[in-house]
Amino acid sequence: MKILVIGGGGREHALVWKLRQSPRVRKIYCAPGNAGIGELAELVALAPDDIVGLLRFATTERIDLTVVGPEVSLSLGIVDRFTAQGLRIFGPAQQAAQLEVSKAFAKQLMQEQGVPTAAFATFTDPIAARDYVTQVGTPIVVKADGLAAGKGVLICQTVQEAHRAISEIMHGRVFGTAGDRVVIEEFLEGEEASFLAFTDGTTVLPLASTQDHKRIFDNDQGPNTGGMGAYSPAPVVTPALVERIVNEIMLPTIQGLKRRGITYKGILYAGLMIRGASVKVIEFNVRFGDPECQPLMVRLQSDLVEVIDATIDGRLADVSLTWNPDSAVCVVLTARGYPGHYETEQPISGLDTLRQWQEGVVFHAGTAKTGGQIVTKGGRVLGVTATGKDISAAIATVYQAVAKISWPGMHYRRDIGQRAVGRSDTPL
Ligand code: AMP
Ligand code: GLY
């Protein structure tokens, strides 16, 4: 079969790498892809928000299956458009994507379904928002309602800071129309985990446990990023917790959508805050996480095409996933300046020394090939991903590989996976 993967980050490189291993796949296209993906798939110069262009391409090339990486395509209704034309596509429909597109929608649904989440209030009037903050006090979290590339969340320690955040989002429109409405919520303490599951709208099939590292610097310092590294399994997500997360969070959420007439098909990703026996949802995403997808694809042994087919056809109840028992760690290498304005066009050296690497894969994110040289092209540039018999072994191996790569201004965290070291009770 012919597959089209949409997106061009580390997540999509990991998906293409995994899909290529399926005996059913004959050819993969990727729009727009990156330099690393270009070695496995034919690149198509179409952006993920060019729904009309992508639809035309898939129709002309008779694509058998389209796999969507980023939320932007989903938020624009790519699944509805493709499905209406009789094209097979993996991901939730536009209405279902509201779970990520509107934090207010997600919060409302969680409230209705009794899904545990931070206490919150929603405002379109900045004065009412400010009054609320004055009344409830700090610390408090101010969020732009809409999509803001992971940046629309401000954690405020003082009332003054929170008032300023409301002004910047609602008057200053620093996140554009995403800030027409704000969600103000209780500050949650604990350890974060990313819980991903396939769902066909009835069955929830969890992926292996994983944890992301959001902040730019070691020890969770500095601003939030799209993710600086991830590992799997994540011992904080114990087997007992998995069962509770499925029953108390994932199933009630897809049932809440069903009550609205929406059948959710695709990946449902819950960002969780875990503290002892308490698990609360921070946010939902309607797609694979990036970088979480990278260690997950390296560990997944099942045929991804089979699982995607079962999801689309509503047969997930008959599927189980098999995982490599080893641990996997992904370290993201970023460009100077990220997550702010970052440098590009820096030549990357050392990639050749890892071509025959047995213990891992170097997934590309923001890279391009110019005149035979691979250069940086995005904020997150590479996701170096290794496996090991346990988390410590995977960490040692991944950092040995990272040490071989360099470009001017390259940055990475040195503490990826450390939280898991020495913790027993290892789940899937
Ligand atoms: P979000 O885009 O909602 O996932 O938020 C981005 C990051 O902000 C999360 O991964 C958390 O690290 C942090 N965050 C968001 N909401 C809260 C909250 N209510 N309490 C504590 N931290 C939060
Ligand atoms: N790594 C966080 C995300 O994909 O949203």
CSV table of C-alpha atoms and ligand atoms in Angstrom, one decimal:
chain,number,residue,atom,x,y,z
A,1,MET,CA,0.0,0.0,0.0
A,2,LYS,CA,0.9,3.7,-0.5
A,3,ILE,CA,1.0,5.8,2.7
A,4,LEU,CA,1.1,9.6,3.1
A,5,VAL,CA,2.4,10.9,6.4
A,6,ILE,CA,1.7,14.6,7.2
A,7,GLY,CA,4.2,16.6,9.1
A,8,GLY,CA,7.9,17.2,9.3
A,9,GLY,CA,9.2,16.7,12.8
A,10,GLY,CA,10.8,14.0,14.9
A,11,ARG,CA,7.4,12.5,15.5
A,12,GLU,CA,6.8,12.1,11.8
A,13,HIS,CA,10.3,10.7,11.2
A,14,ALA,CA,9.6,8.1,13.9
A,15,LEU,CA,6.2,7.3,12.3
A,16,VAL,CA,7.7,6.9,8.8
A,17,TRP,CA,10.5,4.7,10.2
A,18,LYS,CA,8.0,2.5,11.9
A,19,LEU,CA,5.5,2.3,9.1
A,20,ARG,CA,8.4,1.3,6.7
A,21,GLN,CA,8.8,-1.9,8.7
A,22,SER,CA,5.3,-3.1,7.9
A,23,PRO,CA,5.4,-5.8,5.1
A,24,ARG,CA,2.2,-4.2,3.8
A,25,VAL,CA,3.8,-0.9,2.9
A,26,ARG,CA,5.2,-0.4,-0.6
A,27,LYS,CA,5.8,3.4,-0.7
A,28,ILE,CA,5.6,6.3,1.8
A,29,TYR,CA,5.2,10.0,0.9
A,30,CYS,CA,5.7,12.6,3.6
A,31,ALA,CA,4.5,16.3,3.4
A,32,PRO,CA,6.7,18.2,4.0
A,33,GLY,CA,9.1,15.9,5.8
A,34,ASN,CA,12.7,16.8,6.6
A,35,ALA,CA,16.2,15.6,5.6
A,36,GLY,CA,16.1,12.4,7.6
A,37,ILE,CA,12.6,11.5,6.4
A,38,GLY,CA,13.8,12.1,2.9
A,39,GLU,CA,16.0,9.0,3.2
A,40,LEU,CA,12.9,6.8,3.8
A,41,ALA,CA,10.1,8.5,2.0
A,42,GLU,CA,9.4,10.7,-1.0
A,43,LEU,CA,9.1,14.3,0.2
A,44,VAL,CA,6.1,16.3,-1.0
A,45,ALA,CA,6.4,20.1,-0.7
A,46,LEU,CA,3.0,20.7,0.9
A,47,ALA,CA,2.4,22.3,4.4
A,48,PRO,CA,0.2,20.5,7.0
A,49,ASP,CA,-2.3,23.4,6.8
A,50,ASP,CA,-2.7,23.1,3.0
A,51,ILE,CA,-5.7,20.8,3.2
A,52,VAL,CA,-6.8,21.4,-0.4
A,53,GLY,CA,-3.3,20.6,-1.7
A,54,LEU,CA,-3.0,17.5,0.4
A,55,LEU,CA,-6.4,16.3,-0.7
A,56,ARG,CA,-5.5,16.8,-4.3
A,57,PHE,CA,-2.2,14.9,-3.8
A,58,ALA,CA,-3.8,12.0,-2.1
A,59,THR,CA,-6.5,11.7,-4.7
A,60,THR,CA,-4.1,11.9,-7.7
A,61,GLU,CA,-1.6,9.5,-6.2
A,62,ARG,CA,-4.3,7.1,-5.0
A,63,ILE,CA,-2.9,7.1,-1.4
A,64,ASP,CA,-4.3,4.1,0.5
A,65,LEU,CA,-3.8,5.5,4.0
A,66,THR,CA,-2.9,9.0,5.3
A,67,VAL,CA,-1.4,9.3,8.8
A,68,VAL,CA,-1.6,12.8,10.3
A,69,GLY,CA,1.1,14.1,12.7
A,70,PRO,CA,0.3,17.6,13.7
A,71,GLU,CA,-2.8,19.1,15.3
A,72,VAL,CA,-3.1,21.9,12.8
A,73,SER,CA,-4.3,19.6,10.0
A,74,LEU,CA,-6.8,17.9,12.4
A,75,SER,CA,-8.0,21.3,13.6
A,76,LEU,CA,-8.7,22.3,10.0
A,77,GLY,CA,-10.9,19.2,9.4
A,78,ILE,CA,-8.5,17.2,7.2
A,79,VAL,CA,-10.1,13.9,8.4
A,80,ASP,CA,-13.6,15.1,7.5
A,81,ARG,CA,-12.5,16.3,4.0
A,82,PHE,CA,-10.5,13.1,3.2
A,83,THR,CA,-13.3,10.8,4.5
A,84,ALA,CA,-15.9,12.6,2.4
A,85,GLN,CA,-13.8,11.8,-0.7
A,86,GLY,CA,-13.6,8.2,0.3
A,87,LEU,CA,-9.9,8.4,1.4
A,88,ARG,CA,-8.7,6.5,4.4
A,89,ILE,CA,-7.1,8.7,7.0
A,90,PHE,CA,-6.0,8.2,10.6
A,91,GLY,CA,-6.9,10.8,13.2
A,92,PRO,CA,-10.0,12.4,14.8
A,93,ALA,CA,-12.5,14.5,12.9
A,94,GLN,CA,-12.6,18.3,13.3
A,95,GLN,CA,-15.2,18.3,16.1
A,96,ALA,CA,-13.3,15.7,18.0
A,97,ALA,CA,-10.1,17.7,17.7
A,98,GLN,CA,-11.9,20.4,19.7
A,99,LEU,CA,-10.5,18.5,22.7
A,100,GLU,CA,-7.1,20.0,21.9
A,101,VAL,CA,-8.2,23.1,19.9
A,102,SER,CA,-10.3,24.6,22.7
A,103,LYS,CA,-9.2,24.2,26.3
A,104,ALA,CA,-12.6,25.5,27.4
A,105,PHE,CA,-14.3,22.7,25.4
A,106,ALA,CA,-12.1,20.1,27.0
A,107,LYS,CA,-12.7,21.5,30.5
A,108,GLN,CA,-16.4,21.6,30.1
A,109,LEU,CA,-16.5,18.0,28.8
A,110,MET,CA,-14.3,16.8,31.7
A,111,GLN,CA,-16.6,18.6,34.2
A,112,GLU,CA,-19.7,17.0,32.7
A,113,GLN,CA,-18.1,13.5,32.7
A,114,GLY,CA,-16.5,13.8,36.2
A,115,VAL,CA,-13.0,13.5,34.8
A,116,PRO,CA,-10.5,14.7,37.4
A,117,THR,CA,-8.8,18.0,36.3
A,118,ALA,CA,-7.7,21.3,37.9
A,119,ALA,CA,-10.5,23.6,39.2
A,120,PHE,CA,-11.1,26.2,36.6
A,121,ALA,CA,-13.2,29.1,35.2
A,122,THR,CA,-13.5,30.4,31.7
A,123,PHE,CA,-13.7,34.1,30.7
A,124,THR,CA,-14.3,36.2,27.6
A,125,ASP,CA,-14.3,39.4,29.7
A,126,PRO,CA,-10.9,40.4,31.0
A,127,ILE,CA,-12.3,42.4,33.9
A,128,ALA,CA,-14.2,39.4,35.2
A,129,ALA,CA,-11.0,37.3,34.7
A,130,ARG,CA,-9.0,39.7,36.8
A,131,ASP,CA,-11.7,39.8,39.5
A,132,TYR,CA,-11.6,36.0,39.7
A,133,VAL,CA,-7.9,35.9,40.2
A,134,THR,CA,-8.0,38.5,42.9
A,135,GLN,CA,-10.7,36.4,44.6
A,136,VAL,CA,-9.1,33.0,44.4
A,137,GLY,CA,-5.4,34.0,44.8
A,138,THR,CA,-2.2,32.5,43.6
A,139,PRO,CA,-0.3,30.4,42.5
A,140,ILE,CA,-2.6,30.2,39.5
A,141,VAL,CA,-2.4,29.2,35.8
A,142,VAL,CA,-3.7,31.5,33.0
A,143,LYS,CA,-4.2,29.8,29.6
A,144,ALA,CA,-5.2,31.1,26.2
A,145,ASP,CA,-8.2,29.0,25.1
A,146,GLY,CA,-7.0,28.2,21.6
A,147,LEU,CA,-4.0,26.7,19.9
A,148,ALA,CA,-0.8,28.5,20.8
A,149,ALA,CA,2.0,26.0,19.9
A,150,GLY,CA,2.4,24.9,23.5
A,151,LYS,CA,3.2,28.5,24.6
A,152,GLY,CA,-0.2,29.8,25.7
A,153,VAL,CA,0.2,28.8,29.3
A,154,LEU,CA,1.4,31.2,32.0
A,155,ILE,CA,2.0,30.0,35.6
A,156,CYS,CA,1.6,33.0,37.8
A,157,GLN,CA,3.0,33.3,41.4
A,158,THR,CA,1.4,36.7,42.2
A,159,VAL,CA,-2.0,38.3,41.6
A,160,GLN,CA,-0.1,41.1,39.8
A,161,GLU,CA,1.6,38.6,37.4
A,162,ALA,CA,-1.7,36.9,36.7
A,163,HIS,CA,-3.4,40.3,35.9
A,164,ARG,CA,-0.5,41.1,33.5
A,165,ALA,CA,-0.9,37.6,31.9
A,166,ILE,CA,-4.6,38.3,31.3
A,167,SER,CA,-3.9,41.7,29.8
A,168,GLU,CA,-1.2,40.3,27.5
A,169,ILE,CA,-3.4,37.4,26.3
A,170,MET,CA,-6.7,39.3,26.0
A,171,HIS,CA,-5.6,42.9,25.2
A,172,GLY,CA,-2.1,42.5,23.8
A,173,ARG,CA,-3.2,39.4,21.9
A,174,VAL,CA,0.2,37.8,22.2
A,175,PHE,CA,-1.3,34.5,21.1
A,176,GLY,CA,-3.7,36.1,18.5
A,177,THR,CA,-7.3,34.9,18.5
A,178,ALA,CA,-6.3,32.0,20.7
A,179,GLY,CA,-6.6,34.5,23.5
A,180,ASP,CA,-10.2,35.7,22.9
A,181,ARG,CA,-11.1,33.5,25.7
A,182,VAL,CA,-9.0,32.5,28.8
A,183,VAL,CA,-9.1,29.5,31.0
A,184,ILE,CA,-7.9,30.2,34.5
A,185,GLU,CA,-7.1,27.2,36.6
A,186,GLU,CA,-5.8,25.9,39.9
A,187,PHE,CA,-2.0,25.2,39.9
A,188,LEU,CA,-1.3,21.5,40.2
A,189,GLU,CA,1.7,20.0,41.9
A,190,GLY,CA,3.2,16.6,41.2
A,191,GLU,CA,4.9,14.7,38.4
A,192,GLU,CA,3.7,14.9,34.8
A,193,ALA,CA,3.3,12.0,32.5
A,194,SER,CA,2.0,11.6,28.9
A,195,PHE,CA,-0.7,9.0,28.5
A,196,LEU,CA,-1.4,8.0,24.9
A,197,ALA,CA,-3.9,5.5,23.7
A,198,PHE,CA,-5.4,4.4,20.4
A,199,THR,CA,-9.2,4.6,20.4
A,200,ASP,CA,-11.9,3.8,17.9
A,201,GLY,CA,-14.5,5.6,19.8
A,202,THR,CA,-15.4,2.6,22.0
A,203,THR,CA,-12.3,0.7,23.0
A,204,VAL,CA,-9.2,2.4,24.6
A,205,LEU,CA,-5.9,0.7,23.9
A,206,PRO,CA,-3.1,2.4,25.8
A,207,LEU,CA,0.4,2.7,24.5
A,208,ALA,CA,3.4,2.1,26.7
A,209,SER,CA,3.9,4.7,29.5
A,210,THR,CA,6.0,7.8,28.7
A,211,GLN,CA,7.2,11.0,30.2
A,212,ASP,CA,8.2,14.3,28.5
A,213,HIS,CA,10.6,17.0,29.7
A,214,LYS,CA,9.0,20.4,28.9
A,215,ARG,CA,11.4,23.0,30.2
A,216,ILE,CA,14.5,24.1,28.2
A,217,PHE,CA,17.1,23.6,30.9
A,218,ASP,CA,18.2,20.8,33.3
A,219,ASN,CA,16.2,20.3,36.5
A,220,ASP,CA,13.1,21.7,34.8
A,221,GLN,CA,14.3,25.3,34.7
A,222,GLY,CA,13.6,28.0,32.1
A,223,PRO,CA,10.6,28.4,29.7
A,224,ASN,CA,8.4,25.6,28.4
A,225,THR,CA,9.2,24.1,25.0
A,226,GLY,CA,7.5,21.6,22.7
A,227,GLY,CA,9.5,18.9,24.6
A,228,MET,CA,13.2,18.4,25.2
A,229,GLY,CA,13.3,14.7,25.6
A,230,ALA,CA,11.2,11.7,26.5
A,231,TYR,CA,11.5,8.2,27.8
A,232,SER,CA,9.5,5.0,28.1
A,233,PRO,CA,8.5,3.2,30.2
A,234,ALA,CA,7.8,5.9,32.9
A,235,PRO,CA,7.6,4.2,36.3
A,236,VAL,CA,5.4,6.9,37.8
A,237,VAL,CA,2.6,5.4,35.7
A,238,THR,CA,2.2,2.2,37.7
A,239,PRO,CA,0.0,-0.7,36.3
A,240,ALA,CA,-2.7,0.1,38.9
A,241,LEU,CA,-2.7,3.7,37.7
A,242,VAL,CA,-3.0,2.7,34.0
A,243,GLU,CA,-6.3,0.9,34.8
A,244,ARG,CA,-7.6,3.9,36.7
A,245,ILE,CA,-6.6,6.3,33.9
A,246,VAL,CA,-8.4,4.2,31.3
A,247,ASN,CA,-11.6,3.9,33.4
A,248,GLU,CA,-11.7,7.3,35.1
A,249,ILE,CA,-10.2,9.5,32.3
A,250,MET,CA,-10.0,8.0,28.8
A,251,LEU,CA,-13.3,6.1,28.6
A,252,PRO,CA,-15.4,8.9,30.2
A,253,THR,CA,-13.9,11.4,27.8
A,254,ILE,CA,-14.7,9.4,24.6
A,255,GLN,CA,-18.1,8.7,26.1
A,256,GLY,CA,-18.7,12.4,26.7
A,257,LEU,CA,-17.8,13.0,23.0
A,258,LYS,CA,-20.2,10.2,22.0
A,259,ARG,CA,-23.0,12.0,23.9
A,260,ARG,CA,-22.3,15.0,21.7
A,261,GLY,CA,-22.6,12.7,18.6
A,262,ILE,CA,-18.8,12.6,18.1
A,263,THR,CA,-17.0,9.3,17.6
A,264,TYR,CA,-13.3,9.8,18.4
A,265,LYS,CA,-10.9,7.7,16.3
A,266,GLY,CA,-7.2,8.1,16.5
A,267,ILE,CA,-4.7,8.8,19.2
A,268,LEU,CA,-6.0,10.4,22.4
A,269,TYR,CA,-3.2,11.9,24.5
A,270,ALA,CA,-3.8,13.0,28.1
A,271,GLY,CA,-1.2,15.2,29.7
A,272,LEU,CA,-1.5,14.1,33.4
A,273,MET,CA,-0.3,15.5,36.8
A,274,ILE,CA,0.3,12.6,39.2
A,275,ARG,CA,0.7,13.1,42.9
A,276,GLY,CA,0.4,9.9,45.0
A,277,ALA,CA,-2.9,8.4,44.3
A,278,SER,CA,-4.3,11.6,42.7
A,279,VAL,CA,-4.2,11.8,38.8
A,280,LYS,CA,-5.6,14.9,37.1
A,281,VAL,CA,-5.7,15.9,33.5
A,282,ILE,CA,-3.7,19.0,32.5
A,283,GLU,CA,-4.7,18.9,28.9
A,284,PHE,CA,-5.7,16.7,26.0
A,285,ASN,CA,-3.9,16.4,22.7
A,286,VAL,CA,-5.5,14.7,19.7
A,287,ARG,CA,-2.3,13.3,18.1
A,288,PHE,CA,0.9,11.6,19.0
A,289,GLY,CA,3.2,13.6,21.3
A,290,ASP,CA,6.5,14.8,20.1
A,291,PRO,CA,9.1,13.7,21.3
A,292,GLU,CA,7.1,11.0,23.1
A,293,CYS,CA,6.4,9.3,19.7
A,294,GLN,CA,10.1,8.6,19.2
A,295,PRO,CA,10.8,6.3,22.2
A,296,LEU,CA,7.3,4.8,21.7
A,297,MET,CA,7.9,3.8,18.1
A,298,VAL,CA,11.3,2.4,18.9
A,299,ARG,CA,9.7,0.1,21.5
A,300,LEU,CA,6.5,-0.8,19.6
A,301,GLN,CA,6.8,-4.3,18.1
A,302,SER,CA,3.3,-4.6,16.7
A,303,ASP,CA,2.7,-3.7,13.1
A,304,LEU,CA,1.6,0.0,13.2
A,305,VAL,CA,-0.4,-0.3,10.0
A,306,GLU,CA,-2.5,-3.1,11.5
A,307,VAL,CA,-3.3,-1.1,14.6
A,308,ILE,CA,-4.2,2.0,12.5
A,309,ASP,CA,-6.5,-0.1,10.3
A,310,ALA,CA,-8.2,-1.6,13.4
A,311,THR,CA,-8.7,1.9,14.8
A,312,ILE,CA,-10.3,3.2,11.6
A,313,ASP,CA,-12.5,0.2,11.2
A,314,GLY,CA,-13.6,0.1,14.9
A,315,ARG,CA,-11.9,-3.3,15.6
A,316,LEU,CA,-9.6,-2.2,18.4
A,317,ALA,CA,-11.3,-4.6,20.9
A,318,ASP,CA,-9.6,-7.4,19.0
A,319,VAL,CA,-6.1,-5.9,19.1
A,320,SER,CA,-3.3,-6.0,21.7
A,321,LEU,CA,0.0,-4.3,21.4
A,322,THR,CA,3.4,-5.9,22.0
A,323,TRP,CA,6.4,-3.9,23.3
A,324,ASN,CA,10.1,-4.3,23.5
A,325,PRO,CA,10.7,-4.8,27.2
A,326,ASP,CA,13.8,-2.6,26.9
A,327,SER,CA,13.7,1.1,27.9
A,328,ALA,CA,14.0,3.8,25.3
A,329,VAL,CA,15.3,7.4,25.8
A,330,CYS,CA,15.1,10.3,23.3
A,331,VAL,CA,17.2,13.4,23.8
A,332,VAL,CA,16.2,16.4,21.7
A,333,LEU,CA,18.9,18.6,20.3
A,334,THR,CA,17.9,22.2,19.8
A,335,ALA,CA,19.1,25.3,17.9
A,336,ARG,CA,20.6,28.3,19.7
A,337,GLY,CA,17.7,30.6,20.8
A,338,TYR,CA,15.0,28.0,21.0
A,339,PRO,CA,12.2,28.2,22.3
A,340,GLY,CA,12.5,31.9,21.3
A,341,HIS,CA,13.8,33.1,18.0
A,342,TYR,CA,16.4,30.5,16.9
A,343,GLU,CA,19.3,30.2,14.4
A,344,THR,CA,19.0,28.1,11.3
A,345,GLU,CA,21.3,27.0,8.4
A,346,GLN,CA,24.0,25.6,10.7
A,347,PRO,CA,25.8,22.6,9.2
A,348,ILE,CA,25.4,19.5,11.4
A,349,SER,CA,28.4,17.3,11.8
A,350,GLY,CA,28.7,13.8,13.1
A,351,LEU,CA,25.6,12.3,11.6
A,352,ASP,CA,27.6,10.0,9.3
A,353,THR,CA,29.3,8.3,12.4
A,354,LEU,CA,25.8,7.2,13.5
A,355,ARG,CA,24.6,5.7,10.2
A,356,GLN,CA,25.3,2.1,11.3
A,357,TRP,CA,24.2,2.7,14.9
A,358,GLN,CA,22.8,-0.5,16.3
A,359,GLU,CA,21.3,0.6,19.6
A,360,GLY,CA,19.2,3.5,18.4
A,361,VAL,CA,18.1,5.9,15.7
A,362,VAL,CA,18.7,9.6,15.1
A,363,PHE,CA,15.3,11.0,14.2
A,364,HIS,CA,15.4,14.3,12.4
A,365,ALA,CA,13.0,17.3,13.2
A,366,GLY,CA,14.1,20.7,11.9
A,367,THR,CA,16.7,19.7,9.3
A,368,ALA,CA,17.1,20.3,5.6
A,369,LYS,CA,19.6,19.2,3.0
A,370,THR,CA,21.4,22.0,1.1
A,371,GLY,CA,24.0,21.0,-1.5
A,372,GLY,CA,24.6,17.6,0.1
A,373,GLN,CA,25.0,19.0,3.6
A,374,ILE,CA,22.5,18.6,6.3
A,375,VAL,CA,21.7,21.8,8.1
A,376,THR,CA,19.5,23.0,10.9
A,377,LYS,CA,16.1,24.4,9.9
A,378,GLY,CA,14.0,24.4,13.1
A,379,GLY,CA,14.1,25.0,16.8
A,380,ARG,CA,14.1,21.3,17.6
A,381,VAL,CA,16.6,19.8,15.2
A,382,LEU,CA,17.2,16.1,16.1
A,383,GLY,CA,15.8,13.5,18.5
A,384,VAL,CA,18.5,11.0,19.3
A,385,THR,CA,16.7,7.9,20.5
A,386,ALA,CA,18.4,4.8,22.1
A,387,THR,CA,17.3,1.6,23.8
A,388,GLY,CA,18.9,-0.2,26.7
A,389,LYS,CA,18.1,-3.1,29.0
A,390,ASP,CA,17.0,-0.6,31.6
A,391,ILE,CA,16.7,3.2,31.8
A,392,SER,CA,20.3,3.7,33.0
A,393,ALA,CA,21.7,1.7,30.1
A,394,ALA,CA,19.6,3.6,27.6
A,395,ILE,CA,20.7,6.9,29.0
A,396,ALA,CA,24.4,6.0,28.8
A,397,THR,CA,24.0,4.9,25.2
A,398,VAL,CA,21.9,7.8,24.1
A,399,TYR,CA,24.4,10.4,25.5
A,400,GLN,CA,27.4,8.6,23.9
A,401,ALA,CA,25.6,9.1,20.6
A,402,VAL,CA,24.7,12.7,21.3
A,403,ALA,CA,28.4,13.4,22.0
A,404,LYS,CA,29.2,12.6,18.4
A,405,ILE,CA,26.9,15.3,17.0
A,406,SER,CA,27.5,19.0,16.9
A,407,TRP,CA,26.8,22.3,15.3
A,408,PRO,CA,27.4,25.9,16.4
A,409,GLY,CA,24.9,26.7,19.2
A,410,MET,CA,23.6,23.1,19.7
A,411,HIS,CA,21.8,22.7,23.1
A,412,TYR,CA,20.4,19.7,24.9
A,413,ARG,CA,19.4,18.7,28.4
A,414,ARG,CA,21.7,16.4,30.3
A,415,ASP,CA,19.1,15.0,32.6
A,416,ILE,CA,16.6,13.2,30.3
A,417,GLY,CA,15.3,10.1,32.0
A,418,GLN,CA,16.9,10.7,35.3
A,419,ARG,CA,13.6,10.7,37.2
A,420,ALA,CA,13.1,7.1,36.3
A,421,VAL,CA,16.5,5.9,37.4
A,422,GLY,CA,16.5,3.5,40.3
A,423,ARG,CA,12.7,3.4,40.5
A,424,SER,CA,11.2,-0.1,40.6
A,425,ASP,CA,7.6,-1.1,39.9
A,426,THR,CA,8.3,-0.7,36.2
A,427,PRO,CA,5.1,-0.8,34.1
A,428,LEU,CA,4.7,-1.3,30.4
B,1,AMP,P1,-0.6,22.7,28.5
B,1,AMP,O1,-0.3,23.4,27.2
B,1,AMP,O2,-2.0,22.9,29.1
B,1,AMP,O3,-0.2,21.3,28.5
B,1,AMP,O4,0.4,23.3,29.5
B,1,AMP,C1,1.8,23.3,29.3
B,1,AMP,C2,2.5,23.0,30.6
B,1,AMP,O5,2.2,24.0,31.6
B,1,AMP,C3,2.2,21.7,31.2
B,1,AMP,O6,2.9,20.6,30.6
B,1,AMP,C4,2.5,21.9,32.6
B,1,AMP,O7,3.9,21.8,32.8
B,1,AMP,C5,2.2,23.4,32.8
B,1,AMP,N1,0.8,23.5,33.4
B,1,AMP,C6,-0.3,23.6,32.7
B,1,AMP,N2,-1.4,23.6,33.5
B,1,AMP,C7,-1.0,23.5,34.7
B,1,AMP,C8,-1.6,23.5,36.0
B,1,AMP,N3,-2.9,23.6,36.2
B,1,AMP,N4,-0.8,23.3,37.1
B,1,AMP,C9,0.6,23.2,37.0
B,1,AMP,N5,1.2,23.2,35.8
B,1,AMP,C10,0.5,23.4,34.7
B,2,GLY,N1,5.5,16.8,23.9
B,2,GLY,C1,4.3,17.4,24.1
B,2,GLY,C2,3.4,17.5,23.0
B,2,GLY,O1,3.6,16.8,22.0
B,2,GLY,O2,2.4,18.2,23.0
